[in-house]
Amino acid sequence: MKVRILILPKRGLLDPEGRAVKEMLLEEGFKVKEVKVGKVVELEVEEDTDIRTLAEKYLINPLVEEYVIE
Amino acid sequence: MKVRILILPKRGLLDPEGRAVKEMLLEEGFKVKEVKVGKVVELEVEEDTDIRTLAEKYLINPLVEEYVIE
């Protein structure tokens, strides 16, 4: 099965890349209110894979990141 | 409005981070067939924003990346 994991900085935490993108887009004339930059991991795995464990143990830093499995 | 842009390496192109994650997960016993690692950019912008131009001109390298707007 195909699984997509979105990993984003937790709200309120430092997101230097998001801030840089926001500033650049504002300078270019885009009216952006907020920008967050994170990672996406697309996996093809067997049906019985424990995605939550895989994500929490190997892909995420739970102190500063949150994730969504799709 | 909120927009999410997923940016992934084009199929068949080098994805060193995806390959590293795949190898590590295989070593840990997960039966993964494929792993792709890319970026997600979440934006809050005004309704009339030309997201496609914003993405193609400022966020994407069309030679090596493909993207999806959600």
PDB file of C-alpha atoms in Angstrom:
ATOM      1  CA  MET A   1       0.000   0.000   0.000  1.00  0.00           C
ATOM      2  CA  LYS A   2       1.027   3.587  -0.525  1.00  0.00           C
ATOM      3  CA  VAL A   3       1.206   5.877   2.461  1.00  0.00           C
ATOM      4  CA  ARG A   4       2.026   9.535   2.700  1.00  0.00           C
ATOM      5  CA  ILE A   5       3.381  11.067   5.890  1.00  0.00           C
ATOM      6  CA  LEU A   6       3.406  14.834   6.238  1.00  0.00           C
ATOM      7  CA  ILE A   7       5.832  16.169   8.815  1.00  0.00           C
ATOM      8  CA  LEU A   8       5.528  19.796   9.852  1.00  0.00           C
ATOM      9  CA  PRO A   9       7.065  21.961  12.543  1.00  0.00           C
ATOM     10  CA  LYS A  10       4.771  22.274  15.544  1.00  0.00           C
ATOM     11  CA  ARG A  11       2.726  25.444  15.650  1.00  0.00           C
ATOM     12  CA  GLY A  12       4.589  28.209  17.421  1.00  0.00           C
ATOM     13  CA  LEU A  13       7.970  26.590  17.005  1.00  0.00           C
ATOM     14  CA  LEU A  14      10.834  27.887  14.971  1.00  0.00           C
ATOM     15  CA  ASP A  15      10.457  27.287  11.245  1.00  0.00           C
ATOM     16  CA  PRO A  16      13.375  29.163   9.685  1.00  0.00           C
ATOM     17  CA  GLU A  17      12.738  27.817   6.200  1.00  0.00           C
ATOM     18  CA  GLY A  18       9.063  28.789   6.378  1.00  0.00           C
ATOM     19  CA  ARG A  19      10.011  32.249   7.550  1.00  0.00           C
ATOM     20  CA  ALA A  20      12.540  32.657   4.756  1.00  0.00           C
ATOM     21  CA  VAL A  21      10.011  31.545   2.123  1.00  0.00           C
ATOM     22  CA  LYS A  22       7.396  33.896   3.563  1.00  0.00           C
ATOM     23  CA  GLU A  23       9.724  36.894   3.457  1.00  0.00           C
ATOM     24  CA  MET A  24      10.825  36.117  -0.089  1.00  0.00           C
ATOM     25  CA  LEU A  25       7.226  35.760  -1.286  1.00  0.00           C
ATOM     26  CA  LEU A  26       6.205  39.023   0.414  1.00  0.00           C
ATOM     27  CA  GLU A  27       9.104  40.784  -1.314  1.00  0.00           C
ATOM     28  CA  GLU A  28       7.869  39.353  -4.602  1.00  0.00           C
ATOM     29  CA  GLY A  29       4.435  40.842  -4.005  1.00  0.00           C
ATOM     30  CA  PHE A  30       2.489  37.785  -2.871  1.00  0.00           C
ATOM     31  CA  LYS A  31       0.171  38.475   0.048  1.00  0.00           C
ATOM     32  CA  VAL A  32       1.038  35.515   2.220  1.00  0.00           C
ATOM     33  CA  LYS A  33      -0.107  35.373   5.825  1.00  0.00           C
ATOM     34  CA  GLU A  34       1.659  32.223   6.889  1.00  0.00           C
ATOM     35  CA  VAL A  35       4.119  29.737   5.455  1.00  0.00           C
ATOM     36  CA  LYS A  36       5.148  26.431   6.943  1.00  0.00           C
ATOM     37  CA  VAL A  37       7.761  24.228   5.368  1.00  0.00           C
ATOM     38  CA  GLY A  38       8.010  20.582   6.258  1.00  0.00           C
ATOM     39  CA  LYS A  39       8.724  17.200   4.796  1.00  0.00           C
ATOM     40  CA  VAL A  40       6.679  14.645   2.962  1.00  0.00           C
ATOM     41  CA  VAL A  41       7.621  10.984   2.980  1.00  0.00           C
ATOM     42  CA  GLU A  42       5.859   8.716   0.509  1.00  0.00           C
ATOM     43  CA  LEU A  43       6.214   5.035   1.259  1.00  0.00           C
ATOM     44  CA  GLU A  44       5.210   1.867  -0.454  1.00  0.00           C
ATOM     45  CA  VAL A  45       4.931  -0.778   2.238  1.00  0.00           C
ATOM     46  CA  GLU A  46       3.153  -4.059   2.979  1.00  0.00           C
ATOM     47  CA  GLU A  47      -0.424  -3.933   4.197  1.00  0.00           C
ATOM     48  CA  ASP A  48       0.365  -4.919   7.793  1.00  0.00           C
ATOM     49  CA  THR A  49       3.074  -2.310   8.351  1.00  0.00           C
ATOM     50  CA  ASP A  50       2.764  -0.384  11.597  1.00  0.00           C
ATOM     51  CA  ILE A  51       3.019   3.073  10.060  1.00  0.00           C
ATOM     52  CA  ARG A  52       2.543   4.895  13.321  1.00  0.00           C
ATOM     53  CA  THR A  53       5.526   3.162  14.943  1.00  0.00           C
ATOM     54  CA  LEU A  54       7.601   3.595  11.805  1.00  0.00           C
ATOM     55  CA  ALA A  55       6.859   7.311  11.761  1.00  0.00           C
ATOM     56  CA  GLU A  56       7.203   8.016  15.466  1.00  0.00           C
ATOM     57  CA  LYS A  57      10.331   5.953  15.987  1.00  0.00           C
ATOM     58  CA  TYR A  58      12.232   6.696  12.782  1.00  0.00           C
ATOM     59  CA  LEU A  59      10.911   9.724  10.950  1.00  0.00           C
ATOM     60  CA  ILE A  60       9.617  12.251  13.461  1.00  0.00           C
ATOM     61  CA  ASN A  61      11.054  14.333  16.227  1.00  0.00           C
ATOM     62  CA  PRO A  62       7.966  14.573  18.471  1.00  0.00           C
ATOM     63  CA  LEU A  63       9.430  17.456  20.464  1.00  0.00           C
ATOM     64  CA  VAL A  64       9.353  19.828  17.535  1.00  0.00           C
ATOM     65  CA  GLU A  65       7.380  18.139  14.778  1.00  0.00           C
ATOM     66  CA  GLU A  66       3.861  16.910  14.237  1.00  0.00           C
ATOM     67  CA  TYR A  67       2.715  14.570  11.516  1.00  0.00           C
ATOM     68  CA  VAL A  68      -0.279  13.391   9.569  1.00  0.00           C
ATOM     69  CA  ILE A  69      -0.635  10.004   7.890  1.00  0.00           C
ATOM     70  CA  GLU A  70      -2.651  10.010   4.678  1.00  0.00           C
TER      71      GLU A  70
ATOM     72  CA  MET B   1      -7.241  30.372   1.919  1.00  0.00           C
ATOM     73  CA  LYS B   2      -4.978  27.540   2.940  1.00  0.00           C
ATOM     74  CA  VAL B   3      -3.027  25.738   0.260  1.00  0.00           C
ATOM     75  CA  ARG B   4      -0.689  22.808   0.495  1.00  0.00           C
ATOM     76  CA  ILE B   5       2.012  22.206  -2.088  1.00  0.00           C
ATOM     77  CA  LEU B   6       3.743  18.835  -2.176  1.00  0.00           C
ATOM     78  CA  ILE B   7       7.125  18.837  -3.890  1.00  0.00           C
ATOM     79  CA  LEU B   8       8.694  15.497  -4.737  1.00  0.00           C
ATOM     80  CA  PRO B   9      11.685  14.370  -6.755  1.00  0.00           C
ATOM     81  CA  LYS B  10      10.676  13.299 -10.254  1.00  0.00           C
ATOM     82  CA  ARG B  11      10.304   9.568 -10.723  1.00  0.00           C
ATOM     83  CA  GLY B  12      13.604   7.999 -11.720  1.00  0.00           C
ATOM     84  CA  LEU B  13      15.693  10.871 -10.484  1.00  0.00           C
ATOM     85  CA  LEU B  14      18.129  10.786  -7.652  1.00  0.00           C
ATOM     86  CA  ASP B  15      16.517  10.923  -4.223  1.00  0.00           C
ATOM     87  CA  PRO B  16      19.391  10.364  -1.797  1.00  0.00           C
ATOM     88  CA  GLU B  17      17.292  11.094   1.277  1.00  0.00           C
ATOM     89  CA  GLY B  18      14.591   8.663   0.133  1.00  0.00           C
ATOM     90  CA  ARG B  19      17.209   6.010  -0.502  1.00  0.00           C
ATOM     91  CA  ALA B  20      18.786   6.546   2.911  1.00  0.00           C
ATOM     92  CA  VAL B  21      15.409   6.320   4.665  1.00  0.00           C
ATOM     93  CA  LYS B  22      14.556   3.166   2.701  1.00  0.00           C
ATOM     94  CA  GLU B  23      17.824   1.454   3.648  1.00  0.00           C
ATOM     95  CA  MET B  24      17.461   2.385   7.291  1.00  0.00           C
ATOM     96  CA  LEU B  25      13.865   1.113   7.426  1.00  0.00           C
ATOM     97  CA  LEU B  26      14.854  -2.156   5.731  1.00  0.00           C
ATOM     98  CA  GLU B  27      17.618  -2.602   8.304  1.00  0.00           C
ATOM     99  CA  GLU B  28      15.034  -2.056  11.027  1.00  0.00           C
ATOM    100  CA  GLY B  29      12.894  -4.838   9.586  1.00  0.00           C
ATOM    101  CA  PHE B  30      10.209  -2.827   7.766  1.00  0.00           C
ATOM    102  CA  LYS B  31       9.330  -4.265   4.375  1.00  0.00           C
ATOM    103  CA  VAL B  32       9.414  -1.088   2.345  1.00  0.00           C
ATOM    104  CA  LYS B  33       9.368  -1.209  -1.438  1.00  0.00           C
ATOM    105  CA  GLU B  34       9.839   2.436  -2.180  1.00  0.00           C
ATOM    106  CA  VAL B  35      10.487   5.634  -0.269  1.00  0.00           C
ATOM    107  CA  LYS B  36      10.384   9.145  -1.623  1.00  0.00           C
ATOM    108  CA  VAL B  37      11.266  12.163   0.463  1.00  0.00           C
ATOM    109  CA  GLY B  38      10.176  15.619  -0.551  1.00  0.00           C
ATOM    110  CA  LYS B  39       8.940  18.881   0.829  1.00  0.00           C
ATOM    111  CA  VAL B  40       5.578  20.195   1.870  1.00  0.00           C
ATOM    112  CA  VAL B  41       4.829  23.909   1.883  1.00  0.00           C
ATOM    113  CA  GLU B  42       1.649  25.050   3.621  1.00  0.00           C
ATOM    114  CA  LEU B  43       0.603  28.561   2.751  1.00  0.00           C
ATOM    115  CA  GLU B  44      -2.099  30.890   3.924  1.00  0.00           C
ATOM    116  CA  VAL B  45      -2.726  33.327   1.089  1.00  0.00           C
ATOM    117  CA  GLU B  46      -5.441  35.573  -0.319  1.00  0.00           C
ATOM    118  CA  GLU B  47      -8.131  33.995  -2.492  1.00  0.00           C
ATOM    119  CA  ASP B  48      -6.870  35.469  -5.764  1.00  0.00           C
ATOM    120  CA  THR B  49      -3.272  34.295  -5.380  1.00  0.00           C
ATOM    121  CA  ASP B  50      -1.813  32.631  -8.451  1.00  0.00           C
ATOM    122  CA  ILE B  51      -0.536  29.538  -6.688  1.00  0.00           C
ATOM    123  CA  ARG B  52       0.735  27.893  -9.844  1.00  0.00           C
ATOM    124  CA  THR B  53       3.006  30.838 -10.682  1.00  0.00           C
ATOM    125  CA  LEU B  54       4.100  31.132  -7.070  1.00  0.00           C
ATOM    126  CA  ALA B  55       5.039  27.456  -6.995  1.00  0.00           C
ATOM    127  CA  GLU B  56       6.682  27.202 -10.401  1.00  0.00           C
ATOM    128  CA  LYS B  57       8.613  30.435 -10.147  1.00  0.00           C
ATOM    129  CA  TYR B  58       9.676  30.369  -6.513  1.00  0.00           C
ATOM    130  CA  LEU B  59       9.333  26.947  -4.940  1.00  0.00           C
ATOM    131  CA  ILE B  60      10.000  24.283  -7.532  1.00  0.00           C
ATOM    132  CA  ASN B  61      12.894  23.195  -9.665  1.00  0.00           C
ATOM    133  CA  PRO B  62      10.958  21.812 -12.637  1.00  0.00           C
ATOM    134  CA  LEU B  63      13.994  19.957 -13.963  1.00  0.00           C
ATOM    135  CA  VAL B  64      14.136  17.602 -11.038  1.00  0.00           C
ATOM    136  CA  GLU B  65      10.941  18.097  -9.048  1.00  0.00           C
ATOM    137  CA  GLU B  66       7.249  17.672  -9.590  1.00  0.00           C
ATOM    138  CA  TYR B  67       4.504  19.114  -7.449  1.00  0.00           C
ATOM    139  CA  VAL B  68       0.877  18.783  -6.487  1.00  0.00           C
ATOM    140  CA  ILE B  69      -1.337  21.572  -5.184  1.00  0.00           C
ATOM    141  CA  GLU B  70      -3.980  20.499  -2.664  1.00  0.00           C
TER     142      GLU B  70
END
